CSV table of C-alpha atoms in Angstrom, one decimal:
chain,number,residue,atom,x,y,z
A,1,MET,CA,-21.2,-8.1,20.4
A,2,LEU,CA,-19.0,-7.4,23.4
A,3,THR,CA,-16.1,-9.2,21.8
A,4,ILE,CA,-16.5,-7.2,18.6
A,5,LEU,CA,-16.6,-4.0,20.6
A,6,PHE,CA,-13.4,-5.0,22.4
A,7,ASP,CA,-11.6,-5.9,19.2
A,8,GLY,CA,-12.8,-2.6,17.7
A,9,VAL,CA,-11.4,-0.6,20.6
A,10,ALA,CA,-8.1,-2.5,20.4
A,11,TYR,CA,-7.9,-1.9,16.6
A,12,GLY,CA,-8.7,1.7,17.1
A,13,MET,CA,-6.0,2.1,19.7
A,14,LEU,CA,-3.5,0.5,17.4
A,15,LEU,CA,-4.5,3.0,14.7
A,16,PHE,CA,-3.9,5.8,17.3
A,17,ILE,CA,-0.4,4.5,18.0
A,18,LEU,CA,0.3,4.4,14.3
A,19,ALA,CA,-1.2,7.8,13.5
A,20,ILE,CA,-0.2,9.9,16.5
A,21,GLY,CA,3.3,10.5,15.1
A,22,LEU,CA,1.7,12.0,12.0
A,23,SER,CA,-0.6,14.1,14.2
A,24,VAL,CA,2.4,15.5,16.0
A,25,THR,CA,4.4,16.4,12.8
A,26,LEU,CA,1.4,17.7,11.0
A,27,GLY,CA,-0.3,19.5,13.8
A,28,LEU,CA,2.6,20.8,15.8
A,29,MET,CA,5.2,21.2,13.0
A,30,ASN,CA,2.8,22.0,10.1
A,31,PHE,CA,4.6,19.5,7.9
A,32,ILE,CA,2.7,17.1,5.7
A,33,ASN,CA,4.7,13.9,6.0
A,34,LEU,CA,3.0,11.3,3.8
A,35,ALA,CA,6.1,9.1,4.3
A,36,HIS,CA,4.9,8.5,7.9
A,37,GLY,CA,3.8,4.9,7.0
A,38,ALA,CA,7.4,4.2,5.8
A,39,PHE,CA,8.7,4.8,9.3
A,40,ALA,CA,6.0,2.5,10.6
A,41,MET,CA,7.0,-0.1,8.1
A,42,ALA,CA,10.7,0.3,9.2
A,43,GLY,CA,9.7,-0.4,12.8
A,44,GLY,CA,7.8,-3.5,11.7
A,45,TYR,CA,10.7,-4.9,9.7
A,46,VAL,CA,13.2,-4.1,12.5
A,47,THR,CA,11.0,-6.3,14.8
A,48,VAL,CA,10.7,-9.1,12.2
A,49,LEU,CA,14.4,-9.2,11.4
A,50,LEU,CA,15.5,-9.2,15.1
A,51,MET,CA,13.1,-11.9,16.0
A,52,GLN,CA,13.7,-14.2,13.0
A,53,ASN,CA,17.5,-13.7,12.6
A,54,HIS,CA,18.7,-13.0,16.1
A,55,ASN,CA,15.9,-14.5,18.4
A,56,VAL,CA,15.4,-11.3,20.2
A,57,PRO,CA,12.2,-11.4,22.4
A,58,PHE,CA,9.2,-9.5,21.1
A,59,LEU,CA,8.9,-7.2,24.1
A,60,LEU,CA,12.5,-6.2,23.6
A,61,CYS,CA,12.1,-5.7,19.9
A,62,VAL,CA,9.3,-3.1,20.4
A,63,PRO,CA,11.5,-0.4,22.2
A,64,ILE,CA,14.4,-1.2,19.8
A,65,ALA,CA,12.1,-0.5,16.9
A,66,PHE,CA,11.1,2.8,18.5
A,67,LEU,CA,14.8,3.8,19.0
A,68,VAL,CA,15.9,2.8,15.5
A,69,THR,CA,13.1,4.6,13.7
A,70,ALA,CA,13.6,7.7,15.9
A,71,VAL,CA,17.3,7.8,15.0
A,72,LEU,CA,16.3,7.3,11.3
A,73,GLY,CA,13.8,10.1,11.6
A,74,ALA,CA,16.4,12.4,13.2
A,75,ILE,CA,18.9,11.7,10.4
A,76,LEU,CA,16.4,12.3,7.7
A,77,GLU,CA,15.1,15.5,9.5
A,78,ARG,CA,18.6,17.0,9.4
A,79,THR,CA,19.4,16.0,5.9
A,80,LEU,CA,16.2,15.9,3.8
A,81,TYR,CA,13.2,17.3,5.7
A,82,ARG,CA,14.6,20.5,7.2
A,83,PRO,CA,15.0,22.3,3.8
A,84,MET,CA,11.3,21.4,3.0
A,85,TYR,CA,9.8,23.1,6.1
A,86,GLY,CA,9.1,26.4,4.4
A,87,LYS,CA,8.0,24.9,1.1
A,88,PRO,CA,4.4,24.9,-0.1
A,89,ALA,CA,2.1,22.0,0.9
A,90,LEU,CA,2.2,20.5,-2.6
A,91,ASP,CA,6.0,20.3,-2.5
A,92,GLN,CA,5.9,18.6,0.9
A,93,VAL,CA,3.4,16.1,-0.3
A,94,LEU,CA,5.3,15.2,-3.5
A,95,PHE,CA,8.6,15.0,-1.5
A,96,SER,CA,7.2,12.7,1.2
A,97,ILE,CA,5.4,10.4,-1.2
A,98,GLY,CA,8.6,10.1,-3.1
A,99,LEU,CA,10.4,9.0,0.1
A,100,ALA,CA,7.6,6.4,0.7
A,101,PHE,CA,8.1,4.9,-2.8
A,102,ILE,CA,11.9,4.8,-2.2
A,103,ALA,CA,11.4,3.0,1.1
A,104,MET,CA,9.0,0.5,-0.5
A,105,THR,CA,11.4,-0.2,-3.3
A,106,ILE,CA,14.4,-0.7,-0.9
A,107,VAL,CA,12.5,-3.1,1.2
A,108,ASP,CA,11.1,-5.0,-1.8
A,109,TYR,CA,14.6,-5.4,-3.3
A,110,SER,CA,16.5,-6.2,-0.1
A,111,ILE,CA,14.0,-8.4,1.8
A,112,GLY,CA,11.3,-9.4,-0.7
A,113,SER,CA,7.7,-8.8,-1.4
A,114,SER,CA,6.2,-11.6,0.7
A,115,GLU,CA,4.3,-10.9,3.8
A,116,GLN,CA,6.2,-11.3,7.0
A,117,ILE,CA,5.0,-13.4,9.9
A,118,ILE,CA,5.6,-12.6,13.5
A,119,GLN,CA,5.6,-15.3,16.1
A,120,LEU,CA,4.3,-13.8,19.3
A,121,PRO,CA,5.2,-15.3,22.7
A,122,HIS,CA,2.8,-18.0,23.8
A,123,TRP,CA,1.3,-16.0,26.6
A,124,LEU,CA,0.4,-13.2,24.1
A,125,ARG,CA,-1.4,-15.6,21.8
A,126,GLY,CA,-3.9,-16.6,24.5
A,127,ARG,CA,-7.4,-15.4,25.2
A,128,SER,CA,-9.4,-14.8,28.3
A,129,GLU,CA,-13.2,-14.7,28.7
A,130,LEU,CA,-15.4,-12.8,31.1
A,131,ALA,CA,-19.0,-13.7,31.5
A,132,PHE,CA,-21.7,-10.9,32.0
A,133,GLY,CA,-24.9,-12.9,32.5
A,134,ASP,CA,-25.7,-14.5,29.2
A,135,HIS,CA,-23.0,-12.5,27.4
A,136,VAL,CA,-19.3,-13.5,27.1
A,137,LEU,CA,-16.5,-11.1,26.4
A,138,GLY,CA,-13.5,-12.6,24.7
A,139,MET,CA,-10.3,-10.7,25.2
A,140,GLY,CA,-7.1,-11.5,23.3
A,141,HIS,CA,-4.0,-11.0,25.4
A,142,TYR,CA,-2.2,-9.2,22.6
A,143,ARG,CA,-5.0,-6.8,22.1
A,144,LEU,CA,-5.0,-6.1,25.9
A,145,LEU,CA,-1.3,-5.2,25.5
A,146,ILE,CA,-2.1,-2.8,22.7
A,147,ILE,CA,-4.7,-1.1,24.8
A,148,ALA,CA,-2.3,-0.8,27.8
A,149,VAL,CA,0.5,0.7,25.6
A,150,CYS,CA,-2.0,3.2,24.0
A,151,ILE,CA,-3.2,4.3,27.4
A,152,VAL,CA,0.4,4.8,28.7
A,153,LEU,CA,1.4,6.7,25.6
A,154,THR,CA,-1.6,9.0,25.7
A,155,ILE,CA,-1.0,9.9,29.3
A,156,LEU,CA,2.8,10.4,28.7
A,157,LEU,CA,2.4,12.5,25.6
A,158,GLN,CA,-0.3,14.7,27.1
A,159,TYR,CA,1.9,15.3,30.1
A,160,VAL,CA,4.9,16.2,28.0
A,161,LEU,CA,2.9,18.6,25.8
A,162,THR,CA,1.0,20.4,28.5
A,163,HIS,CA,3.1,20.2,31.7
A,164,THR,CA,6.8,20.4,30.7
A,165,ARG,CA,9.1,23.1,29.5
A,166,PHE,CA,9.8,21.2,26.3
A,167,GLY,CA,6.0,21.2,25.5
A,168,SER,CA,5.7,24.9,26.1
A,169,ARG,CA,8.8,25.6,23.9
A,170,LEU,CA,7.4,23.4,21.2
A,171,ARG,CA,4.0,25.3,21.2
A,172,ALA,CA,5.9,28.6,21.2
A,173,SER,CA,8.0,27.5,18.2
A,174,VAL,CA,5.0,26.4,16.3
A,175,ASP,CA,3.0,29.6,16.9
A,176,ASP,CA,5.9,32.0,15.9
A,177,GLN,CA,9.4,30.8,15.1
A,178,ARG,CA,10.9,34.3,15.1
A,179,VAL,CA,9.6,35.3,18.5
A,180,ALA,CA,10.7,31.9,19.9
A,181,ASP,CA,14.2,32.5,18.5
A,182,GLY,CA,14.2,35.9,20.0
A,183,LEU,CA,13.4,34.4,23.4
A,184,GLY,CA,16.4,32.1,23.2
A,185,ILE,CA,14.5,28.9,22.1
A,186,ASN,CA,16.5,26.8,19.7
A,187,VAL,CA,13.7,26.1,17.2
A,188,ASN,CA,15.9,23.7,15.1
A,189,VAL,CA,16.6,21.5,18.1
A,190,ILE,CA,12.9,21.5,19.1
A,191,PHE,CA,11.7,20.5,15.7
A,192,PHE,CA,14.5,17.9,15.4
A,193,SER,CA,13.5,16.3,18.7
A,194,THR,CA,9.8,16.4,17.8
A,195,PHE,CA,10.3,14.8,14.4
A,196,ALA,CA,12.5,12.1,15.9
A,197,VAL,CA,9.9,11.2,18.5
A,198,GLY,CA,7.1,11.3,15.9
A,199,SER,CA,9.1,8.9,13.7
A,200,GLY,CA,9.8,6.7,16.7
A,201,LEU,CA,6.1,6.5,17.5
A,202,ALA,CA,5.4,5.4,14.0
A,203,GLY,CA,8.0,2.6,14.3
A,204,LEU,CA,6.5,1.6,17.6
A,205,GLY,CA,3.1,1.3,16.0
A,206,GLY,CA,4.5,-0.6,13.1
A,207,ALA,CA,6.2,-3.1,15.5
A,208,MET,CA,3.0,-3.7,17.4
A,209,GLY,CA,0.8,-3.6,14.3
A,210,ALA,CA,2.7,-6.1,12.1
A,211,GLU,CA,1.0,-9.1,13.7
A,212,VAL,CA,-2.5,-7.6,13.4
A,213,LEU,CA,-2.3,-5.7,10.1
A,214,GLY,CA,0.3,-7.7,8.2
A,215,LEU,CA,3.6,-6.5,7.0
A,216,ASP,CA,4.9,-6.2,3.4
A,217,PRO,CA,6.6,-3.5,1.3
A,218,THR,CA,3.2,-1.9,0.4
A,219,PHE,CA,2.5,-1.1,4.0
A,220,PRO,CA,3.1,2.7,3.7
A,221,PHE,CA,0.4,3.1,1.1
A,222,LYS,CA,-2.0,0.4,2.3
A,223,PHE,CA,-2.6,2.2,5.5
A,224,MET,CA,-1.8,5.8,4.6
A,225,ILE,CA,-5.5,6.6,4.2
A,226,TYR,CA,-6.2,5.4,7.7
A,227,PHE,CA,-3.5,7.7,9.2
A,228,LEU,CA,-4.9,10.6,7.2
A,229,ILE,CA,-8.5,9.8,8.3
A,230,VAL,CA,-7.5,9.8,11.9
A,231,VAL,CA,-5.7,13.1,11.7
A,232,ALA,CA,-8.5,14.7,9.6
A,233,LEU,CA,-11.3,13.6,11.9
A,234,GLY,CA,-9.5,14.1,15.1
A,235,GLY,CA,-8.0,17.5,14.3
A,236,THR,CA,-4.4,18.4,15.2
A,237,SER,CA,-5.0,20.7,18.1
A,238,SER,CA,-4.9,18.0,20.8
A,239,LEU,CA,-4.4,14.3,21.4
A,240,THR,CA,-8.0,13.7,22.4
A,241,GLY,CA,-9.3,14.2,18.9
A,242,PRO,CA,-7.1,11.6,17.2
A,243,LEU,CA,-7.7,9.2,20.0
A,244,LEU,CA,-11.5,9.5,19.7
A,245,ALA,CA,-11.3,9.4,15.9
A,246,SER,CA,-9.2,6.2,16.1
A,247,LEU,CA,-11.7,4.5,18.4
A,248,ILE,CA,-14.7,5.4,16.2
A,249,LEU,CA,-12.9,4.2,13.1
A,250,GLY,CA,-11.7,1.0,14.7
A,251,ILE,CA,-15.1,0.0,16.1
A,252,ALA,CA,-16.8,0.9,12.8
A,253,ASP,CA,-14.3,-1.0,10.7
A,254,VAL,CA,-14.4,-4.2,12.9
A,255,ALA,CA,-18.2,-4.1,13.2
A,256,GLY,CA,-18.7,-3.4,9.6
A,257,LYS,CA,-16.5,-6.2,8.4
A,258,TYR,CA,-18.3,-8.6,10.8
A,259,TYR,CA,-21.9,-7.7,10.2
A,260,MET,CA,-21.5,-6.5,6.5
A,261,PRO,CA,-18.4,-8.1,5.1
A,262,LYS,CA,-19.3,-7.5,1.5
A,263,LEU,CA,-19.1,-3.7,2.1
A,264,GLY,CA,-15.5,-4.0,3.1
A,265,SER,CA,-14.1,-0.6,4.2
A,266,PHE,CA,-17.1,1.3,2.9
A,267,ILE,CA,-18.3,1.8,6.5
A,268,VAL,CA,-15.1,3.6,7.5
A,269,TYR,CA,-15.4,6.1,4.6
A,270,ALA,CA,-19.1,6.6,5.3
A,271,VAL,CA,-18.3,7.4,8.9
A,272,MET,CA,-15.6,9.8,7.8
A,273,ILE,CA,-17.9,11.7,5.5
A,274,LEU,CA,-20.6,12.0,8.1
A,275,ILE,CA,-18.2,13.3,10.7
A,276,LEU,CA,-16.6,15.8,8.3
A,277,LEU,CA,-20.0,17.1,7.2
A,278,TRP,CA,-20.8,17.7,10.9
A,279,ARG,CA,-17.3,19.0,12.0
A,280,PRO,CA,-15.3,20.0,8.9
A,281,ASP,CA,-12.3,21.0,11.0
A,282,GLY,CA,-12.2,17.8,13.1
A,283,LEU,CA,-13.8,16.7,16.3
A,284,PHE,CA,-11.6,18.9,18.5
A,285,ALA,CA,-10.5,21.7,16.2
A,286,ARG,CA,-9.6,25.1,17.8
A,287,ARG,CA,-12.1,27.8,17.4
A,288,GLY,CA,-11.5,29.9,14.4
A,289,ALA,CA,-9.5,27.2,12.7
A,290,LYS,CA,-9.6,27.3,8.9
């Protein structure tokens, strides 16, 4: 039971790393980017190609995946996304889904449809055990790394959003772009930087999730529903909500598949429905949110 709980927490934190970029773009920029999974897929394939073709160490591939997808996101924000900011939600949905299909087709044509395998370093493939009386907790080293990265990211993002000038300018730009412009805040630069970071975080999650989740051209659509569930349950007003939602979903998914494997992902959707019936605006929605 302890091992299942640990694996569920690690899986939930991986979901948080993958989904937090969507939470940033949707919650702070009010843009529905359903192509978020394509950026995660890009980070995964950057890692795979660097490791397989150039023998780059895994721990070096992860920050490279972040940088590459951040640059890709910055380019697409300037060329394709920016004209869509003022469009209706349906236009944004159709536009971003179209981009996800394009990304999937490009990867399928250029790399192939087979699932990619990542060979982790030997020390990350190991497992440690802790005894608690008659109970034993098995902890995979790679899952420990995922948990550590998630904790560092959460602290760093929370600090940037609440204790830095960039965070205050971002919140001002989201609340009222005209007033922010009048105060001398370059809203375009703020949104440009935010979208690039959100895309980079998706790439980081894809690089770290490729070994756990698997990686193939259908990745953007296979896990899109999980990203959306995390954002819907956690709300978009803080990082605490998506983190808690990710942990709940991760534990429910791992425990459900272990104890009731025939139900598959039904447990996740049941948990989602119950939480939304209780808190329709998410676990940590602002008061008065609609």
